[in-house]
XYZ file of C-alpha atoms in Angstrom:
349
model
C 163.775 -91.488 -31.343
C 159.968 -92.052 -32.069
C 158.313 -94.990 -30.446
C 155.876 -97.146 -31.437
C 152.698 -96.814 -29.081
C 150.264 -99.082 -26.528
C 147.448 -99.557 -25.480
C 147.846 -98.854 -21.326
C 146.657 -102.308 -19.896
C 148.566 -101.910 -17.018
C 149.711 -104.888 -15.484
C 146.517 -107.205 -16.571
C 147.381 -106.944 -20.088
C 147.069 -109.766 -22.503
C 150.469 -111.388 -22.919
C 150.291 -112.376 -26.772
C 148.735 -109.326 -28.258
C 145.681 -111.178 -29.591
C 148.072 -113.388 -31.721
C 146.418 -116.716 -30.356
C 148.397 -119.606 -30.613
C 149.041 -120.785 -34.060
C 151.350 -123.550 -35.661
C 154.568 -123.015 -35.743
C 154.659 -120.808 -31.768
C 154.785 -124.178 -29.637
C 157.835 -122.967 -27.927
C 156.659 -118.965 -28.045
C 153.154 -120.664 -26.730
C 154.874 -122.205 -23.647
C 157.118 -119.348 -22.760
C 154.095 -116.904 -22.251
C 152.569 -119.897 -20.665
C 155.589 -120.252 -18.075
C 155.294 -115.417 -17.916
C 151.903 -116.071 -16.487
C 152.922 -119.292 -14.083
C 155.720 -116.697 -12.766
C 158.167 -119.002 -13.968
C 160.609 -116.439 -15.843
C 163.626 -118.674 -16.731
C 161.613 -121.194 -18.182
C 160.246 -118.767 -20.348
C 163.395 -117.194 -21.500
C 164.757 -121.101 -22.001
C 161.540 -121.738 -24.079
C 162.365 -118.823 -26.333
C 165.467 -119.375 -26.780
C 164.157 -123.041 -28.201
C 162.046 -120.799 -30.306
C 164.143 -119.207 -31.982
C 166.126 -122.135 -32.962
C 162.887 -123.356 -33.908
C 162.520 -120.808 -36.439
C 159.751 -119.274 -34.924
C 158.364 -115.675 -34.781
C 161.082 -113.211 -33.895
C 158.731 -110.525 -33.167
C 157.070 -112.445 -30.060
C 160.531 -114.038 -29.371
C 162.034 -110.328 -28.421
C 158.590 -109.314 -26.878
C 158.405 -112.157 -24.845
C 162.056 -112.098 -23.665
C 161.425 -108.346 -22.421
C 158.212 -108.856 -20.409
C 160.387 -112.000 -18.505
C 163.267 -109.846 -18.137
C 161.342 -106.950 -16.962
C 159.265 -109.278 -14.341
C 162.580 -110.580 -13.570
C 164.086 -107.258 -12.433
C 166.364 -107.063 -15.167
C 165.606 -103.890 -16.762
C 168.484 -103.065 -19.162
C 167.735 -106.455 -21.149
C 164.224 -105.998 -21.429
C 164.662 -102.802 -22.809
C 166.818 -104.125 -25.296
C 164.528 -107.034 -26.470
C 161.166 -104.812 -26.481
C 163.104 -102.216 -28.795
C 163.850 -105.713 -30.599
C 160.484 -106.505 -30.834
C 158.662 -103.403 -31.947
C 161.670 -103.248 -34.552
C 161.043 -106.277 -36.051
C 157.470 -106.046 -36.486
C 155.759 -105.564 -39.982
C 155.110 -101.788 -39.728
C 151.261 -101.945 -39.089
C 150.425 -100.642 -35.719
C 148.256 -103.236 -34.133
C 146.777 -103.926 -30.739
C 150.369 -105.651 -29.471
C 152.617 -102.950 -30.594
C 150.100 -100.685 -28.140
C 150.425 -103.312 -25.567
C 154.809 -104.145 -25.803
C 154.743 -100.368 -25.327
C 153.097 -100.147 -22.055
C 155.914 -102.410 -21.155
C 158.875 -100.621 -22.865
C 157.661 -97.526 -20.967
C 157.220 -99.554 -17.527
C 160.726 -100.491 -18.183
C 161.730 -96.947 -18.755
C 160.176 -95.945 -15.142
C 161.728 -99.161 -13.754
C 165.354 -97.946 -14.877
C 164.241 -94.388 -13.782
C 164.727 -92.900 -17.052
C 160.805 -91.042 -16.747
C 161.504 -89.001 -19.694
C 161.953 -91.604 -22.067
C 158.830 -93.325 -20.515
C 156.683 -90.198 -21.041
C 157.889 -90.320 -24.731
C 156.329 -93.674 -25.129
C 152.900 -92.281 -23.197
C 153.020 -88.969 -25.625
C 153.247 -91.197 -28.659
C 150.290 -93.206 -27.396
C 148.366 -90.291 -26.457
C 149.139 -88.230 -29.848
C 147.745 -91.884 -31.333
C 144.950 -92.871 -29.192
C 143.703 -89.484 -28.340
C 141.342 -89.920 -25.061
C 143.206 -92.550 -23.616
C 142.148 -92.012 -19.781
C 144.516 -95.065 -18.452
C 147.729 -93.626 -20.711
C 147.149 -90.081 -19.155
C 147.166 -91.594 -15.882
C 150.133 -93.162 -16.756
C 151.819 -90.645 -18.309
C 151.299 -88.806 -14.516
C 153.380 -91.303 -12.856
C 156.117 -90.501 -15.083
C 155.948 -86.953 -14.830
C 155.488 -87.096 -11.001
C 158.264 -89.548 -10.578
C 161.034 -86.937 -12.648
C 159.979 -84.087 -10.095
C 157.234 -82.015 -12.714
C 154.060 -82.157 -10.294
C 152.239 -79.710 -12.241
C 152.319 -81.931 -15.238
C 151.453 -84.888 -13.204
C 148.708 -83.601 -11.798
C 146.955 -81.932 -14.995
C 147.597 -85.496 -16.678
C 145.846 -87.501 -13.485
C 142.945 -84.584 -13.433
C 142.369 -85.632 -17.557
C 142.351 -89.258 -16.558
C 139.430 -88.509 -13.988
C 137.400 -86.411 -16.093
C 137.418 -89.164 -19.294
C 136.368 -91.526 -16.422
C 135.188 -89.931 -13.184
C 133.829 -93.406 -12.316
C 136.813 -95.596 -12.975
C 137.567 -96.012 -9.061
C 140.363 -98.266 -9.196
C 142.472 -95.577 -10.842
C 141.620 -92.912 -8.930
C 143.056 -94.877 -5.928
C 145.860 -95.964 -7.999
C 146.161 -92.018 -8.350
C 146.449 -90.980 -5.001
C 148.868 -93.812 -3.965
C 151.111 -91.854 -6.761
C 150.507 -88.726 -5.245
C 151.364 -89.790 -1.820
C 154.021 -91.946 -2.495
C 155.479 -88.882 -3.767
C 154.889 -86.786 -1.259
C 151.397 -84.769 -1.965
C 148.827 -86.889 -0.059
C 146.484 -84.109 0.870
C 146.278 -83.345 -2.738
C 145.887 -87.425 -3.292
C 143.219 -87.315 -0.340
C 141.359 -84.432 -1.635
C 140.757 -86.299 -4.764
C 139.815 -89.289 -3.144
C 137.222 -87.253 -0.918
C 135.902 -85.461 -3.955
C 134.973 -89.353 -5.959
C 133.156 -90.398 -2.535
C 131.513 -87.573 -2.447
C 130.405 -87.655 -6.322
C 130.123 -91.362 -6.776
C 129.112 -92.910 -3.483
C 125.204 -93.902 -5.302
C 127.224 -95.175 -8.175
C 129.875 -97.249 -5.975
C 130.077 -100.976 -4.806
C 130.654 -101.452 -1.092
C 134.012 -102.535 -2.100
C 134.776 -99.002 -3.546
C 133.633 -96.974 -0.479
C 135.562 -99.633 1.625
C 138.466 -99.186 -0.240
C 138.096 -95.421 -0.406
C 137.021 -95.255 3.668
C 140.343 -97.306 4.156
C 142.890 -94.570 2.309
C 140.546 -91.536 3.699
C 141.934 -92.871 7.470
C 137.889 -93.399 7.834
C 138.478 -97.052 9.611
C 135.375 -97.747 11.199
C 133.464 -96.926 7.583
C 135.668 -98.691 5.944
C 134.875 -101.694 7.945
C 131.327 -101.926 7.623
C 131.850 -101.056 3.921
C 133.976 -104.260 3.612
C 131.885 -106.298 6.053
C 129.111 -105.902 3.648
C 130.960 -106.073 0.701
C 132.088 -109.812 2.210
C 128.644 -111.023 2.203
C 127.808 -109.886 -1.497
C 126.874 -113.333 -3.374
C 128.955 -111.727 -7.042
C 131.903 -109.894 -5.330
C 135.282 -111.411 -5.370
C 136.370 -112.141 -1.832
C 139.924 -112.465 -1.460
C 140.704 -108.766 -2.068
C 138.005 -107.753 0.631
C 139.410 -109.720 3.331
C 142.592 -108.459 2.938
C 141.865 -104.827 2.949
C 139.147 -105.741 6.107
C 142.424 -107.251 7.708
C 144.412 -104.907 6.804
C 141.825 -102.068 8.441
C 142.872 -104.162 11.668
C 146.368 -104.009 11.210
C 146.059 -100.073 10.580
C 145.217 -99.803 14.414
C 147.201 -102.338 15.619
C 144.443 -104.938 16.435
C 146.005 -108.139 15.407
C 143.389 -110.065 17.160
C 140.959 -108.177 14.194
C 143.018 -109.130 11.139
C 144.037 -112.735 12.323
C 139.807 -113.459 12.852
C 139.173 -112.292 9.587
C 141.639 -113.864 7.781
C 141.085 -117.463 9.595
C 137.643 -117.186 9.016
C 137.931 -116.547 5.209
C 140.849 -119.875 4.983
C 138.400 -121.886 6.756
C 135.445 -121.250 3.876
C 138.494 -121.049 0.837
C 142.144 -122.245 2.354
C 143.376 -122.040 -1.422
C 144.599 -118.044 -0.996
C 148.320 -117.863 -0.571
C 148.050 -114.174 -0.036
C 145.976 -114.607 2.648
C 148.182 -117.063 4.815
C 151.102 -114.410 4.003
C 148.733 -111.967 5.518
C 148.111 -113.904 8.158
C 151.523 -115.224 8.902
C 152.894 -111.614 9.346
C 150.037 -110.798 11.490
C 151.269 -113.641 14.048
C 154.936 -112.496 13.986
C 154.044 -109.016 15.089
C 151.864 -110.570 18.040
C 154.908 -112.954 18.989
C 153.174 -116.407 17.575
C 156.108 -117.467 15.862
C 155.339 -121.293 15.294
C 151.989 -120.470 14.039
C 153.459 -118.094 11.820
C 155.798 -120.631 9.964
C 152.920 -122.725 9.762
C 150.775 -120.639 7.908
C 153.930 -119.486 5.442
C 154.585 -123.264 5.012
C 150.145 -123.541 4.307
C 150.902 -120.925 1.218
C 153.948 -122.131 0.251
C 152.371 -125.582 -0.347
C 149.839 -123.862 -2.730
C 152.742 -123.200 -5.011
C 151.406 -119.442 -5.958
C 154.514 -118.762 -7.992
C 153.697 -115.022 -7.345
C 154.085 -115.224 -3.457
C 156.535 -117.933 -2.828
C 159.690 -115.453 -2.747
C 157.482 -113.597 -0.248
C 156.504 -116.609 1.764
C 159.841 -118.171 1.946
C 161.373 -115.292 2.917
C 158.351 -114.306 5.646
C 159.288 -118.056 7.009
C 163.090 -117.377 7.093
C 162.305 -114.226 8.925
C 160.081 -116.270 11.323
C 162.582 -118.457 12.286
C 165.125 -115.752 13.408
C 162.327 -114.289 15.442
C 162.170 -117.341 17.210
C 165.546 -117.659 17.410
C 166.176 -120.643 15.858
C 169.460 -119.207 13.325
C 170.651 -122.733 12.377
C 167.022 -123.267 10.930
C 166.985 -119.935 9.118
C 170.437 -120.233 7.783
C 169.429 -123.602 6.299
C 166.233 -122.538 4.478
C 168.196 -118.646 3.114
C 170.702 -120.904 1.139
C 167.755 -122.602 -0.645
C 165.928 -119.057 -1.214
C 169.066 -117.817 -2.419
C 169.697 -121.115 -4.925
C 166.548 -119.693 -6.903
C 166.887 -115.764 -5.762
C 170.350 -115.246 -6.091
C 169.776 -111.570 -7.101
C 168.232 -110.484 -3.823
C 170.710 -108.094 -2.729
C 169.154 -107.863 0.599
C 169.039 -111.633 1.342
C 172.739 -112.027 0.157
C 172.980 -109.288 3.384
C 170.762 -111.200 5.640
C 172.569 -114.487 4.909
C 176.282 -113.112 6.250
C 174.614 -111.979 8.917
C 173.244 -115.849 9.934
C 176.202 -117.068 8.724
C 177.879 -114.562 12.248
C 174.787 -116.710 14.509
């Protein structure tokens, strides 16, 4: 079948399409609302009020299908973003682009790649030099096995927008996931050594850390840390993470203590943290720090962090504890196939 197309937002894309929120959407209003709080049933509950409200079918379906597909459920929101893009008006606007990207993301999810390229084609044949839905389209041709397509689609993507850095590291974690990093390195290598006057410390941190360049990478990031404009959270964690890479724990846990004693409001951070003080054997201080993000209430990490703390407590032995806290992670993430595992095996303790 033909598909509609998107815009390629990736993941930061606006949830409502530019609609705004206009009378008669109160319920549509608060189930995007509840999408970006991470609060997926919620949303599908306010939607469902919606449409007994009478409200706009179009964002009813759409909405449905980005909670479904952020809940792991990929067969519905299939369904309900084929819904959505059916029910629209005919006029290819900025939200049909956009409930695309997700369709397609879907697609890839269910592992049906060609369907998901048909989606990126459509946008492509549309949007013409679109350097995001080329990249995209390269996932999807990687993923179903044709590298040569991949790669001519991710090489398009770089020349449209040699200095959009965040993709071209986006593109060589798709390379080596799938098992070309030297190609994924060479084109890393080949941006640093084009763009390095053009790039923020951040960048050449980011690209020192993937090149296996540590000790650049560091001093990259150090600096980067001190910059008065740059976002800090996502520098600390790669600095961290640069001590992690060589197995000094000592590194990571400084850094990320001294960043949560400036800003303790990052729940990624104490996750960070926490796992850094399991692997050195600090067990107590680990649940502590979990139980520090956890009572930030980042509905994007608490799975994480509750399960990090379960995981904790069976390091330290204590099985009654962890037992106790897996049956109230698994009251709220019953469709974690691996905790339903990890629970029998407490349940043996």
């Amino acid at each position: 079948m033909k598909y509609r197309v998107v815009i390629a937002l990736f993941l930061t894309t606006f949830l409502l399409g530019g609609c705004g929120s206009l009378a008669g959407r109160h319920n549509i209003d608060s189930g995007f609302s509840y999408i970006e709080s991470h609060e997926y049933q919620n949303a599908l509950d306010s939607f469902t009020a919606a449409e007994e409200n009478g409200e706009d079918m179009t964002l009813i379906h759409r909405g449905r299908g980005i909670a479904y597909l952020y809940s792991g459920e990929y067969d519905a929101a299939v369904d309900e973003l084929m819904s959505s893009l059916a029910s629209d008006n005919g006029l290819v606007d900025d939200m049909d682009f956009d409930t695309n990207y997700y369709l397609a993301d879907a697609f890839i999810k269910r592992g049906e790649f060609t369907k998901a390229k048909e989606v990126y084609d459509a946008i492509i044949a549309l949007k013409g030099k679109d350097s995001a839905a080329y990249y995209l389209r390269g996932t999807a041709e990687l993923a179903s096995g044709d590298h040569d397509a991949g790669y001519s689609d991710f090489s398009k993507a770089i020349a449209m927008n040699p200095k959009d850095y965040a993709t071209i590291i986006l593109i060589y974690k798709s390379l080596a996931e799938n098992g070309y990093e030297d190609e994924g390195i060479s084109i890393l290598q080949k941006a640093m050594d084009n763009g390095s006057d053009f790039m923020t410390n951040f960048e050449k941190g980011q690209m020192s850390f993937y090149l296996g360049n540590n000790a650049d990478a560091q001093s990259y990031l150090e600096a980067a840390r001190n910059e008065r404009n740059q976002e800090k959270e996502p520098v600390v964690v790669m600095l961290g993470q640069t001590g992690e890479k060589q197995g000094d724990y000592n590194y990571a846990i400084s850094v990320y203590k001294t960043y949560l004693n400036e800003d303790p409001t990052s729940a990624l951070v104490f996750n960070q943290l926490g796992m850094c003080q399991i692997r050195q054997g600090d067990y107590q201080g680990a649940v502590a720090s979990f139980e520090s993000g956890l009572a930030l209430e980042d509905k994007a990490l608490q799975q994480a962090l509750m399960m990090n703390k379960i995981t904790a407590y069976e390091y330290m032995g204590d099985f009654e504890t962890a037992s106790s806290l897996m049956e109230t992670y698994l009251s709220t993430y019953s469709d974690d196939e691996k905790a339903v595992r990890e629970n029998i095996f407490l349940s043996t303790r």
